[in-house]
């Protein structure tokens, strides 16, 4: 199997002059240069770098690097036939069980299952080693990657001291995955390696190397549903459309619950994961939280009566349905809401409510 991704290779030089990087085919290079008080260099970074494309390798020369300045090479890399995670995991009754194998030719550290905003830590593996998994989870299934807001262990927040820097380097890589894979529909296995796996090197100079790489691989676990289960908001697909098709709406920070949306009426549709055996489920509870009562009202579509019904707010602004819940879920797993937004001050920012559900699988 192959791996693809982005990289950044930074050089902190203790001398001035030209530095040349070489990369193998499949790895692109673009220069990025940061000046500091010791460097008098100025000008466009492209004019200070020269890229030479060759048959088997490319070379990028960064010119006039200043004393104790930082110059970086960034790009994409595709590496063929390097290996993969061997994943065999099953979810049943709040537990994930099975094995994860390291089929890469290098050691992996801090292997984890990334489900929703949670990292389920599993351990370390040398090449060709496997580990047994037997971990509890909070919902009926492993979830796609979800954005987390302001949580330090996902890369947000500044390091306070030098010892925090290695952790912060790992966190910044997790944050990049969050930003690029926020619409991923599967959980992932994630791990780090301190081997310099990107095929790029410094030509004609000696350098101490400190590498950190994050590897992640989406997977589809085997899910066995039985008895009671819980679906958090991150398990659902969500779609928002304006009744007036000329209305401009936009997600905030790639968060499917925070939107720029002017006053008006909207369709707010949730879709149950396709892995749920809908014909065997008796839905027992539907709950909405974080509803903005000051600017929005909410109705839910009853598939039995064919009409929308107003939802009344309970304690702490929660909206709860515990009776005849299944009549609000269509045969193909859709829960349909109508949102009416009428903000007095006309502010476009709106926090939409988050849906969670409980059900019971009735096995034949």
Short mmCIF file of C-alpha atoms in Angstrom, two decimals:
data_model
loop_
_atom_site.label_atom_id
_atom_site.label_comp_id
_atom_site.label_asym_id
_atom_site.label_seq_id
_atom_site.Cartn_x
_atom_site.Cartn_y
_atom_site.Cartn_z
CA UNK A 1 0.00 0.00 0.00
CA UNK A 2 1.06 3.62 -0.52
CA UNK A 3 0.84 6.75 1.64
CA UNK A 4 0.25 10.34 0.57
CA UNK A 5 0.33 13.59 2.48
CA UNK A 6 1.85 16.97 3.17
CA UNK A 7 5.16 17.75 4.84
CA UNK A 8 7.27 20.65 6.04
CA UNK A 9 11.03 20.37 6.44
CA UNK A 10 12.62 23.28 8.35
CA UNK A 11 16.32 24.08 8.50
CA UNK A 12 17.82 26.10 11.34
CA UNK A 13 21.26 27.01 10.01
CA UNK A 14 24.31 27.95 12.10
CA UNK A 15 26.01 29.45 9.04
CA UNK A 16 24.99 31.57 6.10
CA UNK A 17 25.04 30.60 2.45
CA UNK A 18 23.18 28.37 -0.02
CA UNK A 19 21.50 25.11 0.97
CA UNK A 20 20.28 22.43 -1.44
CA UNK A 21 17.56 19.86 -0.79
CA UNK A 22 17.03 16.77 -2.94
CA UNK A 23 13.78 14.82 -3.23
CA UNK A 24 12.78 11.65 -5.02
CA UNK A 25 10.05 11.54 -7.64
CA UNK A 26 6.62 11.75 -6.06
CA UNK A 27 7.74 14.42 -3.56
CA UNK A 28 7.31 18.08 -4.54
CA UNK A 29 9.27 20.98 -3.03
CA UNK A 30 8.51 24.69 -2.59
CA UNK A 31 10.67 27.07 -0.54
CA UNK A 32 9.37 29.03 2.42
CA UNK A 33 11.66 31.47 4.19
CA UNK A 34 11.40 33.19 7.57
CA UNK A 35 13.64 36.14 8.33
CA UNK A 36 14.94 37.16 11.75
CA UNK A 37 16.99 39.95 13.32
CA UNK A 38 20.30 38.28 12.36
CA UNK A 39 19.36 38.21 8.67
CA UNK A 40 19.37 41.23 6.40
CA UNK A 41 17.87 39.31 3.49
CA UNK A 42 14.74 40.64 1.91
CA UNK A 43 12.70 40.02 -1.21
CA UNK A 44 10.49 37.33 -2.67
CA UNK A 45 11.30 33.77 -1.59
CA UNK A 46 10.79 32.44 -5.13
CA UNK A 47 13.59 34.69 -6.37
CA UNK A 48 15.86 33.24 -3.67
CA UNK A 49 15.30 29.59 -4.61
CA UNK A 50 16.15 27.54 -7.67
CA UNK A 51 14.40 24.27 -8.54
CA UNK A 52 16.14 21.82 -10.89
CA UNK A 53 14.09 18.87 -12.10
CA UNK A 54 16.12 15.76 -12.92
CA UNK A 55 15.33 12.24 -14.16
CA UNK A 56 15.26 10.54 -10.77
CA UNK A 57 15.57 13.39 -8.27
CA UNK A 58 14.70 17.06 -8.00
CA UNK A 59 16.95 19.62 -6.31
CA UNK A 60 15.84 22.84 -4.66
CA UNK A 61 18.51 25.38 -3.70
CA UNK A 62 17.61 28.08 -1.18
CA UNK A 63 20.04 30.96 -1.70
CA UNK A 64 21.55 33.41 0.76
CA UNK A 65 20.25 31.75 3.93
CA UNK A 66 21.05 34.05 6.82
CA UNK A 67 22.98 33.21 9.97
CA UNK A 68 20.67 31.45 12.47
CA UNK A 69 17.67 31.95 10.22
CA UNK A 70 14.94 29.40 9.54
CA UNK A 71 14.26 28.28 5.97
CA UNK A 72 11.66 25.68 5.11
CA UNK A 73 10.76 23.36 2.27
CA UNK A 74 7.13 22.35 2.01
CA UNK A 75 5.25 20.10 -0.37
CA UNK A 76 3.36 16.88 -0.97
CA UNK A 77 4.75 13.37 -0.94
CA UNK A 78 3.48 10.07 -2.33
CA UNK A 79 5.39 6.95 -1.29
CA UNK A 80 4.55 3.63 -2.96
CA UNK A 81 4.68 0.15 -1.42
CA UNK A 82 5.48 1.26 2.12
CA UNK A 83 2.78 -0.60 4.08
CA UNK A 84 -0.37 0.11 6.06
CA UNK A 85 -2.23 -0.51 9.29
CA UNK A 86 -3.73 -3.98 9.49
CA UNK A 87 -7.12 -3.29 11.09
CA UNK A 88 -9.63 -5.91 12.24
CA UNK A 89 -12.05 -4.30 14.71
CA UNK A 90 -15.61 -5.07 15.77
CA UNK A 91 -17.99 -2.88 17.79
CA UNK A 92 -20.71 -4.42 19.95
CA UNK A 93 -22.53 -3.34 23.11
CA UNK A 94 -20.28 -0.37 23.86
CA UNK A 95 -16.99 -2.22 23.27
CA UNK A 96 -14.51 -2.20 20.40
CA UNK A 97 -12.53 -5.44 20.10
CA UNK A 98 -10.03 -6.95 17.71
CA UNK A 99 -6.47 -6.32 16.51
CA UNK A 100 -4.37 -3.57 14.97
CA UNK A 101 -1.12 -4.53 13.21
CA UNK A 102 1.86 -2.43 12.15
CA UNK A 103 2.63 -3.41 8.56
CA UNK A 104 4.98 -0.44 8.07
CA UNK A 105 8.79 -0.90 8.08
CA UNK A 106 9.21 1.53 11.01
CA UNK A 107 8.08 1.74 14.64
CA UNK A 108 4.78 3.44 15.51
CA UNK A 109 4.06 5.34 18.72
CA UNK A 110 0.86 6.45 20.44
CA UNK A 111 -1.42 4.38 18.22
CA UNK A 112 -5.04 5.37 18.78
CA UNK A 113 -8.53 5.00 17.40
CA UNK A 114 -9.81 8.47 16.52
CA UNK A 115 -13.59 8.44 16.94
CA UNK A 116 -15.46 11.74 16.90
CA UNK A 117 -13.42 14.08 19.12
CA UNK A 118 -12.03 11.22 21.21
CA UNK A 119 -8.65 9.49 20.93
CA UNK A 120 -8.80 5.92 22.26
CA UNK A 121 -5.15 5.18 23.06
CA UNK A 122 -3.88 1.69 22.21
CA UNK A 123 -0.07 1.74 22.63
CA UNK A 124 3.12 1.36 20.55
CA UNK A 125 4.12 -1.18 17.90
CA UNK A 126 7.35 -2.22 16.25
CA UNK A 127 7.24 -3.36 12.60
CA UNK A 128 5.15 -6.51 12.03
CA UNK A 129 3.76 -6.45 15.59
CA UNK A 130 0.07 -6.55 16.55
CA UNK A 131 -1.85 -5.45 19.60
CA UNK A 132 -5.14 -6.65 21.04
CA UNK A 133 -7.95 -4.13 21.40
CA UNK A 134 -10.66 -4.31 24.06
CA UNK A 135 -11.87 -0.78 24.84
CA UNK A 136 -15.15 0.78 25.89
CA UNK A 137 -16.72 3.55 23.81
CA UNK A 138 -19.44 6.08 24.60
CA UNK A 139 -21.81 5.35 21.72
CA UNK A 140 -23.11 2.45 19.65
CA UNK A 141 -20.48 2.93 16.96
CA UNK A 142 -17.11 4.43 16.16
CA UNK A 143 -17.57 7.89 14.68
CA UNK A 144 -16.05 9.99 11.89
CA UNK A 145 -13.49 12.63 12.86
CA UNK A 146 -15.23 15.66 14.34
CA UNK A 147 -13.91 19.15 14.92
CA UNK A 148 -13.26 20.09 18.54
CA UNK A 149 -13.48 23.70 19.66
CA UNK A 150 -10.63 25.02 21.79
CA UNK A 151 -9.48 21.68 23.18
CA UNK A 152 -5.76 21.77 23.96
CA UNK A 153 -5.00 18.11 23.32
CA UNK A 154 -6.19 18.56 19.74
CA UNK A 155 -3.59 21.22 19.00
CA UNK A 156 -5.21 24.42 20.24
CA UNK A 157 -3.37 26.60 22.70
CA UNK A 158 0.23 27.75 22.92
CA UNK A 159 3.10 25.77 24.47
CA UNK A 160 4.10 27.16 27.86
CA UNK A 161 7.62 25.77 28.11
CA UNK A 162 10.24 23.91 26.10
CA UNK A 163 9.06 20.51 27.33
CA UNK A 164 5.64 21.19 25.79
CA UNK A 165 7.05 21.54 22.28
CA UNK A 166 7.14 17.82 21.34
CA UNK A 167 3.49 17.47 22.38
CA UNK A 168 2.59 20.64 20.52
CA UNK A 169 4.25 19.35 17.34
CA UNK A 170 2.04 16.25 17.49
CA UNK A 171 -1.04 18.33 18.26
CA UNK A 172 -0.45 20.58 15.26
CA UNK A 173 -0.44 17.50 13.01
CA UNK A 174 -3.74 16.32 14.51
CA UNK A 175 -5.18 19.76 13.89
CA UNK A 176 -4.17 19.54 10.23
CA UNK A 177 -6.02 16.24 9.92
CA UNK A 178 -9.09 17.85 11.51
CA UNK A 179 -8.97 20.69 9.00
CA UNK A 180 -8.48 18.50 5.93
CA UNK A 181 -10.65 15.52 6.85
CA UNK A 182 -13.63 17.08 8.59
CA UNK A 183 -16.00 15.40 6.14
CA UNK A 184 -14.46 11.97 6.58
CA UNK A 185 -17.28 9.45 7.04
CA UNK A 186 -15.23 6.85 8.91
CA UNK A 187 -13.19 6.63 12.10
CA UNK A 188 -9.42 6.42 11.66
CA UNK A 189 -6.41 4.73 13.19
CA UNK A 190 -3.75 7.35 13.92
CA UNK A 191 -0.12 6.98 15.08
CA UNK A 192 3.23 8.78 15.06
CA UNK A 193 6.65 7.81 13.80
CA UNK A 194 9.91 9.57 14.52
CA UNK A 195 11.57 8.07 11.44
CA UNK A 196 12.28 10.52 8.60
CA UNK A 197 9.99 8.84 6.09
CA UNK A 198 9.63 11.70 3.57
CA UNK A 199 12.27 11.10 0.83
CA UNK A 200 13.98 14.48 1.09
CA UNK A 201 17.58 15.16 2.12
CA UNK A 202 20.13 17.97 2.50
CA UNK A 203 22.87 17.82 -0.15
CA UNK A 204 26.54 18.36 0.79
CA UNK A 205 25.88 19.39 4.40
CA UNK A 206 25.58 17.63 7.72
CA UNK A 207 22.50 18.22 9.82
CA UNK A 208 20.96 16.85 12.98
CA UNK A 209 17.46 15.56 12.24
CA UNK A 210 14.40 15.62 14.48
CA UNK A 211 11.42 14.13 12.65
CA UNK A 212 7.81 13.66 13.64
CA UNK A 213 5.18 12.25 11.26
CA UNK A 214 1.55 11.38 11.83
CA UNK A 215 -0.01 8.53 9.88
CA UNK A 216 -3.74 7.95 9.73
CA UNK A 217 -5.92 5.45 7.92
CA UNK A 218 -9.73 5.46 7.71
CA UNK A 219 -11.40 2.11 8.30
CA UNK A 220 -14.85 0.57 8.51
CA UNK A 221 -15.35 -1.52 11.65
CA UNK A 222 -17.73 -4.44 11.81
CA UNK A 223 -20.70 -3.23 13.87
CA UNK A 224 -23.02 -5.62 15.70
CA UNK A 225 -26.11 -3.88 17.04
CA UNK A 226 -27.98 -5.44 19.93
CA UNK A 227 -30.06 -4.07 22.78
CA UNK A 228 -30.04 -0.38 23.76
CA UNK A 229 -27.74 2.06 22.00
CA UNK A 230 -26.96 5.78 21.85
CA UNK A 231 -26.13 7.97 18.84
CA UNK A 232 -24.37 11.30 19.55
CA UNK A 233 -24.67 14.27 17.21
CA UNK A 234 -21.33 13.52 15.51
CA UNK A 235 -22.73 10.21 14.19
CA UNK A 236 -25.21 11.92 11.85
CA UNK A 237 -24.96 13.56 8.45
CA UNK A 238 -26.37 17.10 8.59
CA UNK A 239 -27.69 19.35 5.81
CA UNK A 240 -29.05 22.91 5.99
CA UNK A 241 -30.91 24.56 3.08
CA UNK A 242 -32.74 27.88 2.90
CA UNK A 243 -36.40 27.97 1.87
CA UNK A 244 -35.48 30.99 -0.24
CA UNK A 245 -32.85 29.55 -2.60
CA UNK A 246 -31.31 33.01 -3.15
CA UNK A 247 -30.29 33.22 0.52
CA UNK A 248 -26.56 32.89 1.13
CA UNK A 249 -25.60 30.61 4.04
CA UNK A 250 -22.14 29.50 5.12
CA UNK A 251 -20.62 27.23 7.76
CA UNK A 252 -18.40 28.80 10.40
CA UNK A 253 -14.97 27.19 10.90
CA UNK A 254 -16.13 23.97 9.20
CA UNK A 255 -18.49 23.36 12.13
CA UNK A 256 -21.77 21.84 10.95
CA UNK A 257 -23.69 23.44 13.84
CA UNK A 258 -22.53 27.07 13.54
CA UNK A 259 -23.64 29.07 10.52
CA UNK A 260 -23.82 32.51 9.01
CA UNK A 261 -27.49 32.60 8.08
CA UNK A 262 -29.81 35.63 7.79
CA UNK A 263 -33.34 35.74 9.13
CA UNK A 264 -35.64 33.32 7.33
CA UNK A 265 -36.93 29.75 7.19
CA UNK A 266 -34.63 26.76 6.71
CA UNK A 267 -34.78 23.01 6.26
CA UNK A 268 -32.48 21.27 8.75
CA UNK A 269 -32.11 17.58 7.89
CA UNK A 270 -30.32 14.86 9.86
CA UNK A 271 -29.54 11.41 8.47
CA UNK A 272 -29.00 8.31 10.62
CA UNK A 273 -25.75 6.42 9.78
CA UNK A 274 -26.21 3.79 7.08
CA UNK A 275 -24.81 1.11 9.42
CA UNK A 276 -27.90 1.35 11.66
CA UNK A 277 -30.37 -1.52 10.92
CA UNK A 278 -33.38 0.81 10.65
CA UNK A 279 -35.99 -1.93 10.27
CA UNK A 280 -34.91 -3.50 13.57
CA UNK A 281 -34.79 -0.29 15.63
CA UNK A 282 -37.38 1.04 18.03
CA UNK A 283 -36.40 4.67 18.73
CA UNK A 284 -36.92 5.59 22.37
CA UNK A 285 -35.59 9.14 22.76
CA UNK A 286 -34.84 12.19 20.63
CA UNK A 287 -33.03 15.14 22.19
CA UNK A 288 -31.84 18.50 20.93
CA UNK A 289 -29.33 20.63 22.85
CA UNK A 290 -27.64 24.02 22.36
CA UNK A 291 -30.75 25.48 20.76
CA UNK A 292 -30.62 29.28 20.50
CA UNK A 293 -34.00 30.14 21.99
CA UNK A 294 -33.51 33.90 21.58
CA UNK A 295 -33.47 33.86 17.78
CA UNK A 296 -34.80 30.53 16.49
CA UNK A 297 -37.91 28.39 16.73
CA UNK A 298 -37.95 24.75 15.71
CA UNK A 299 -40.51 22.32 14.26
CA UNK A 300 -40.11 18.60 13.56
CA UNK A 301 -41.72 16.66 10.72
CA UNK A 302 -44.04 13.81 11.69
CA UNK A 303 -43.79 11.17 8.94
CA UNK A 304 -46.97 9.48 10.23
CA UNK A 305 -49.23 12.56 10.06
CA UNK A 306 -47.34 14.31 7.25
CA UNK A 307 -47.20 17.57 9.22
CA UNK A 308 -44.66 19.65 11.14
CA UNK A 309 -45.06 19.90 14.91
CA UNK A 310 -43.69 22.57 17.19
CA UNK A 311 -41.12 21.46 19.75
CA UNK A 312 -41.47 22.87 23.26
CA UNK A 313 -38.41 23.61 25.34
CA UNK A 314 -37.67 21.80 28.58
CA UNK A 315 -35.17 22.54 31.33
CA UNK A 316 -31.93 24.26 30.27
CA UNK A 317 -33.30 24.82 26.77
CA UNK A 318 -33.35 21.13 25.87
CA UNK A 319 -35.88 19.81 23.38
CA UNK A 320 -36.93 16.27 24.19
CA UNK A 321 -39.22 13.69 22.59
CA UNK A 322 -39.79 10.36 24.37
CA UNK A 323 -43.19 9.29 23.03
CA UNK A 324 -43.70 7.72 19.60
CA UNK A 325 -40.20 8.75 18.57
CA UNK A 326 -40.12 6.44 15.53
CA UNK A 327 -42.79 8.50 13.74
CA UNK A 328 -40.22 11.29 13.35
CA UNK A 329 -37.72 9.04 11.53
CA UNK A 330 -38.36 8.23 7.86
CA UNK A 331 -37.89 4.79 6.35
CA UNK A 332 -34.50 5.87 5.00
CA UNK A 333 -33.35 7.39 8.31
CA UNK A 334 -34.14 11.09 7.83
CA UNK A 335 -35.14 13.42 10.68
CA UNK A 336 -36.48 16.66 9.24
CA UNK A 337 -36.68 20.00 11.08
CA UNK A 338 -37.90 23.44 10.06
CA UNK A 339 -35.89 26.30 11.57
CA UNK A 340 -37.36 29.79 11.67
CA UNK A 341 -34.71 32.39 12.48
CA UNK A 342 -35.79 35.87 13.50
CA UNK A 343 -32.91 37.60 15.30
CA UNK A 344 -34.00 40.99 16.66
CA UNK A 345 -30.67 42.64 15.89
CA UNK A 346 -30.38 40.80 12.59
CA UNK A 347 -27.09 39.07 13.44
CA UNK A 348 -26.27 36.37 10.89
CA UNK A 349 -24.33 34.09 13.27
CA UNK A 350 -26.52 31.23 14.51
CA UNK A 351 -25.81 28.20 16.66
CA UNK A 352 -28.10 25.39 15.50
CA UNK A 353 -29.23 22.66 17.91
CA UNK A 354 -27.49 19.28 18.03
CA UNK A 355 -29.47 16.05 17.81
CA UNK A 356 -28.80 12.85 19.74
CA UNK A 357 -30.96 9.74 19.85
CA UNK A 358 -31.47 6.52 21.79
CA UNK A 359 -32.93 3.30 20.48
CA UNK A 360 -33.31 -0.43 20.99
CA UNK A 361 -32.44 -3.07 18.41
CA UNK A 362 -35.09 -5.75 18.29
CA UNK A 363 -33.31 -8.81 16.94
CA UNK A 364 -35.53 -11.49 15.39
#
